[in-house]
DNA sequence: AATCTTGAGCGTCATATGGA
DNA sequence: TCCATATGACGCTCAAGATT
């Protein structure tokens, strides 16, 4: 993405009002947003059709529907404890036991792909990938100001507020990137699990048919 | 070739969550 | 309770493929 793009996006987002976004159409064109969240899926399954017929859901109800669920990392780690072969998303540690610094190795069900924070490589049925832990170095544009105690003038206070905002935005930007990476990883793991379960299901069906044939041979 | 559609990715905001 | 982090939602751009 070009810098011009980023600039224009930032300009556009500033003009966004909460009310506008609250009333905005829930269905966007992006693939990410067209996929219902786990919470949404659960809610859809639970609720009757009256909610659909209402058509309009106010922001509070929407928030309830979209209530928070455990993080991808948490879900995936729970899955991994239930099912061997499902990879774990490890906590980001600066020091990894048994692995080089800033490198975490784990299994993942995809071929090669790469992100801004790590390179993923396929090595068989359950490939492994390596993630470089994100660097904590700040972009060159971000300058750490003096401690708040040394600020006096309104201008200094304003600069400090701006600096804090930029820092917060930068951190959130990185967090969003990481979150999306985890989400993709999570989805891929679920897909691989589906594939495994489908194979298992097929085998069981075949086994059942075989047993049926053995137990009830044809009479004619 | 021009236009439309679709999917992916990004930055930002609001808010839930969890740890200190 | 406060604060940092994680994540859903939204609006935007861009690229690639489909359609006219």
Coordinates of C-alpha atoms (C1' of nucleotides) in Angstrom, one line a residue:
Chain A
X1 CA 0.0 0.0 0.0
X2 CA 1.3 3.4 -0.9
X3 CA 1.8 6.2 1.5
X4 CA -0.8 8.3 -0.4
X5 CA -3.3 5.5 0.4
X6 CA -2.4 5.6 4.1
X7 CA -2.7 9.3 4.2
X8 CA -6.1 9.3 2.5
X9 CA -7.4 6.6 4.8
X10 CA -6.3 8.5 7.8
X11 CA -8.1 11.5 6.6
X12 CA -11.2 9.6 5.9
X13 CA -11.3 7.8 9.2
X14 CA -11.1 11.1 11.1
X15 CA -14.4 12.2 9.6
X16 CA -16.1 9.0 10.6
X17 CA -18.7 9.5 13.2
X18 CA -19.7 6.8 15.6
X19 CA -23.3 7.2 14.7
X20 CA -22.5 6.8 11.1
X21 CA -20.7 3.6 11.7
X22 CA -23.2 2.3 14.2
X23 CA -25.9 2.7 11.6
X24 CA -23.8 1.5 8.7
X25 CA -24.7 -1.6 6.8
X26 CA -23.5 -4.6 8.7
X27 CA -22.6 -6.4 5.4
X28 CA -19.5 -5.0 3.8
X29 CA -18.0 -6.2 0.6
X30 CA -15.0 -7.6 2.2
X31 CA -14.6 -11.3 2.7
X32 CA -13.4 -10.8 6.3
X33 CA -16.6 -9.2 7.4
X34 CA -19.0 -11.3 5.4
X35 CA -17.9 -14.3 7.4
X36 CA -19.9 -14.5 10.6
X37 CA -18.0 -14.6 13.8
X38 CA -18.2 -17.5 16.2
X39 CA -20.4 -15.5 18.4
X40 CA -22.6 -14.6 15.5
X41 CA -22.9 -18.2 14.4
X42 CA -23.9 -19.2 17.9
X43 CA -26.4 -16.4 18.1
X44 CA -27.9 -17.2 14.8
X45 CA -28.4 -20.8 15.9
X46 CA -29.9 -19.8 19.2
X47 CA -32.2 -16.9 18.2
X48 CA -35.6 -17.3 16.5
X49 CA -36.5 -15.7 13.3
X50 CA -38.2 -12.7 14.9
X51 CA -34.8 -11.0 15.2
X52 CA -34.3 -11.3 11.5
X53 CA -37.7 -10.0 10.6
X54 CA -37.0 -6.9 12.7
X55 CA -34.4 -6.0 10.2
X56 CA -33.0 -3.2 12.3
X57 CA -30.8 -3.9 15.3
X58 CA -29.8 -1.1 17.5
X59 CA -26.2 -0.6 18.4
X60 CA -26.6 -2.0 21.9
X61 CA -28.2 -5.2 20.7
X62 CA -25.6 -5.4 18.1
X63 CA -22.9 -5.2 20.7
X64 CA -24.6 -7.9 22.6
X65 CA -24.8 -10.1 19.6
X66 CA -21.1 -9.5 18.9
X67 CA -20.2 -10.2 22.4
X68 CA -16.6 -11.0 23.0
X69 CA -15.4 -14.5 22.8
X70 CA -12.0 -15.9 23.8
X71 CA -9.1 -15.0 21.6
X72 CA -7.9 -17.1 18.7
X73 CA -4.9 -18.0 20.6
X74 CA -7.0 -19.2 23.5
X75 CA -9.3 -21.2 21.3
X76 CA -6.5 -22.7 19.3
X77 CA -4.6 -23.7 22.4
X78 CA -7.7 -25.4 23.8
X79 CA -8.2 -27.2 20.5
X80 CA -4.6 -28.3 20.6
X81 CA -5.0 -29.7 24.1
X82 CA -8.0 -31.7 22.9
X83 CA -6.7 -32.8 19.6
X84 CA -3.1 -33.9 19.0
X85 CA -1.9 -32.5 15.8
X86 CA -3.6 -29.2 16.1
X87 CA -0.9 -26.6 16.4
X88 CA -0.5 -24.2 19.3
X89 CA -0.2 -20.5 19.0
X90 CA 2.6 -19.7 21.3
X91 CA 2.9 -16.6 23.4
X92 CA 5.4 -14.1 22.0
X93 CA 8.5 -14.5 24.1
X94 CA 11.8 -12.7 23.6
X95 CA 13.6 -15.9 24.6
X96 CA 12.5 -19.3 23.3
X97 CA 13.8 -22.4 25.0
X98 CA 15.4 -24.7 22.4
X99 CA 14.9 -22.3 19.6
X100 CA 16.9 -19.3 18.4
X101 CA 15.8 -16.0 19.8
X102 CA 12.8 -14.4 18.2
X103 CA 12.0 -17.6 16.3
X104 CA 9.0 -19.8 17.3
X105 CA 8.4 -23.1 15.5
X106 CA 5.1 -24.7 15.2
X107 CA 3.0 -26.9 12.9
X108 CA 0.5 -25.3 10.6
X109 CA -1.7 -26.8 7.9
X110 CA -0.7 -24.8 4.8
X111 CA 1.8 -24.4 2.2
X112 CA 4.2 -21.6 2.0
X113 CA 3.1 -18.1 2.8
X114 CA 4.7 -15.1 4.3
X115 CA 3.7 -12.2 6.4
X116 CA 5.3 -9.0 7.6
X117 CA 6.3 -10.7 10.8
X118 CA 7.3 -14.2 9.7
X119 CA 7.9 -16.7 7.0
X120 CA 5.9 -19.9 6.8
X121 CA 7.3 -23.0 5.2
X122 CA 5.6 -26.2 4.3
X123 CA 7.4 -29.5 5.3
X124 CA 4.8 -32.2 4.8
X125 CA 1.3 -32.9 5.9
X126 CA 1.5 -30.7 8.9
X127 CA 4.0 -28.1 7.9
X128 CA 5.9 -25.9 10.2
X129 CA 6.6 -22.3 10.1
X130 CA 8.8 -19.8 11.8
X131 CA 7.7 -16.5 13.2
X132 CA 10.0 -13.7 13.9
X133 CA 8.8 -11.9 17.0
X134 CA 7.8 -8.4 16.1
X135 CA 10.5 -5.9 16.8
X136 CA 9.8 -3.4 19.5
X137 CA 11.8 -0.7 17.8
X138 CA 9.7 2.4 17.2
X139 CA 9.5 3.9 13.7
X140 CA 11.8 6.7 13.1
X141 CA 9.0 9.2 13.1
X142 CA 8.1 8.5 16.7
X143 CA 10.2 10.5 19.1
X144 CA 10.0 9.8 22.8
X145 CA 9.3 13.1 24.6
X146 CA 10.5 14.2 28.0
X147 CA 8.6 13.0 31.0
X148 CA 5.2 14.6 31.5
X149 CA 6.4 16.2 34.7
X150 CA 8.6 18.5 32.8
X151 CA 5.8 19.8 30.5
X152 CA 4.4 23.2 31.3
X153 CA 3.1 25.2 28.4
X154 CA -0.2 24.4 26.6
X155 CA 1.8 23.8 23.4
X156 CA 4.0 21.3 25.2
X157 CA 0.9 19.6 26.5
X158 CA -0.6 19.5 23.1
X159 CA 2.6 18.0 21.7
X160 CA 2.6 15.4 24.4
X161 CA -1.0 14.5 23.6
X162 CA -0.2 14.2 20.0
X163 CA 2.8 12.1 20.7
X164 CA 0.8 9.8 22.9
X165 CA -1.9 9.4 20.3
X166 CA 0.7 8.6 17.6
X167 CA 2.2 6.0 19.8
X168 CA -1.1 4.5 20.6
X169 CA -2.1 4.4 17.0
X170 CA 1.2 2.8 16.1
X171 CA 0.9 0.1 18.7
X172 CA -2.7 -0.6 17.7
X173 CA -1.6 -0.8 14.0
X174 CA 0.9 -3.5 14.9
X175 CA -1.6 -5.2 17.1
X176 CA -4.1 -5.3 14.3
X177 CA -1.6 -6.8 12.0
X178 CA -0.7 -9.4 14.5
X179 CA -4.4 -10.1 15.2
X180 CA -5.1 -10.6 11.5
X181 CA -2.1 -12.9 11.2
X182 CA -3.4 -15.0 14.1
X183 CA -6.9 -15.0 12.7
X184 CA -5.7 -16.4 9.4
X185 CA -3.7 -19.0 11.2
X186 CA -6.7 -19.9 13.3
X187 CA -8.9 -20.3 10.2
X188 CA -6.2 -22.4 8.5
X189 CA -6.0 -24.7 11.5
X190 CA -9.8 -25.1 11.5
X191 CA -9.8 -25.9 7.8
X192 CA -7.1 -28.5 8.3
X193 CA -9.1 -30.0 11.2
X194 CA -12.1 -30.2 9.0
X195 CA -10.1 -32.0 6.4
X196 CA -8.8 -34.5 8.9
X197 CA -12.3 -35.1 10.4
X198 CA -13.8 -35.6 6.9
X199 CA -11.2 -38.3 6.2
X200 CA -12.0 -39.9 9.5
X201 CA -15.7 -39.8 8.8
X202 CA -15.2 -41.3 5.5
X203 CA -13.2 -44.2 6.9
X204 CA -15.8 -44.8 9.6
X205 CA -18.5 -44.9 7.1
X206 CA -16.6 -47.4 5.0
X207 CA -15.9 -49.5 8.1
X208 CA -19.5 -49.5 9.0
X209 CA -20.5 -50.7 5.6
X210 CA -18.0 -53.5 5.8
X211 CA -19.3 -54.6 9.2
X212 CA -22.8 -54.5 7.9
X213 CA -21.9 -56.8 5.1
X214 CA -20.2 -59.2 7.5
X215 CA -23.0 -59.2 10.0
X216 CA -25.9 -59.4 7.5
X217 CA -24.8 -61.4 4.4
X218 CA -27.3 -61.5 1.6
X219 CA -29.6 -64.5 1.8
X220 CA -30.2 -65.0 -1.9
Chain B
dA1 C1' -10.3 -0.9 -23.5
dA2 C1' -13.4 0.5 -20.1
dT3 C1' -16.2 -0.7 -16.4
dC4 C1' -17.8 -3.7 -12.7
dT5 C1' -17.2 -7.1 -9.1
dT6 C1' -14.8 -9.4 -5.7
dG7 C1' -11.4 -10.5 -2.3
dA8 C1' -7.6 -9.2 0.4
dG9 C1' -5.3 -6.1 3.3
dC10 C1' -4.8 -1.9 5.9
dG11 C1' -5.6 1.8 9.5
dT12 C1' -8.6 3.4 12.9
dC13 C1' -12.1 3.4 16.5
dA14 C1' -14.6 1.3 20.2
dT15 C1' -14.7 -1.9 23.5
dA16 C1' -13.9 -6.4 25.8
dT17 C1' -10.5 -8.7 28.4
dG18 C1' -7.0 -9.8 31.6
dG19 C1' -3.1 -8.7 34.5
dA20 C1' -1.0 -5.6 38.0
Chain C
dT1 C1' -9.6 0.2 39.2
dC2 C1' -6.5 1.3 35.8
dC3 C1' -3.9 0.3 31.9
dA4 C1' -2.2 -2.4 27.9
dT5 C1' -3.6 -5.5 24.7
dA6 C1' -6.8 -8.1 21.5
dT7 C1' -10.3 -8.0 18.4
dG8 C1' -14.8 -6.9 15.9
dA9 C1' -16.5 -3.5 12.8
dC10 C1' -16.0 -0.1 9.4
dG11 C1' -14.4 2.4 5.5
dC12 C1' -11.0 2.7 2.4
dT13 C1' -7.6 1.3 -1.5
dC14 C1' -5.7 -1.9 -4.7
dA15 C1' -5.3 -5.8 -7.8
dA16 C1' -7.1 -9.4 -10.5
dG17 C1' -10.7 -11.5 -12.9
dA18 C1' -15.2 -11.0 -15.3
dT19 C1' -18.3 -8.6 -18.1
dT20 C1' -19.7 -5.2 -21.5

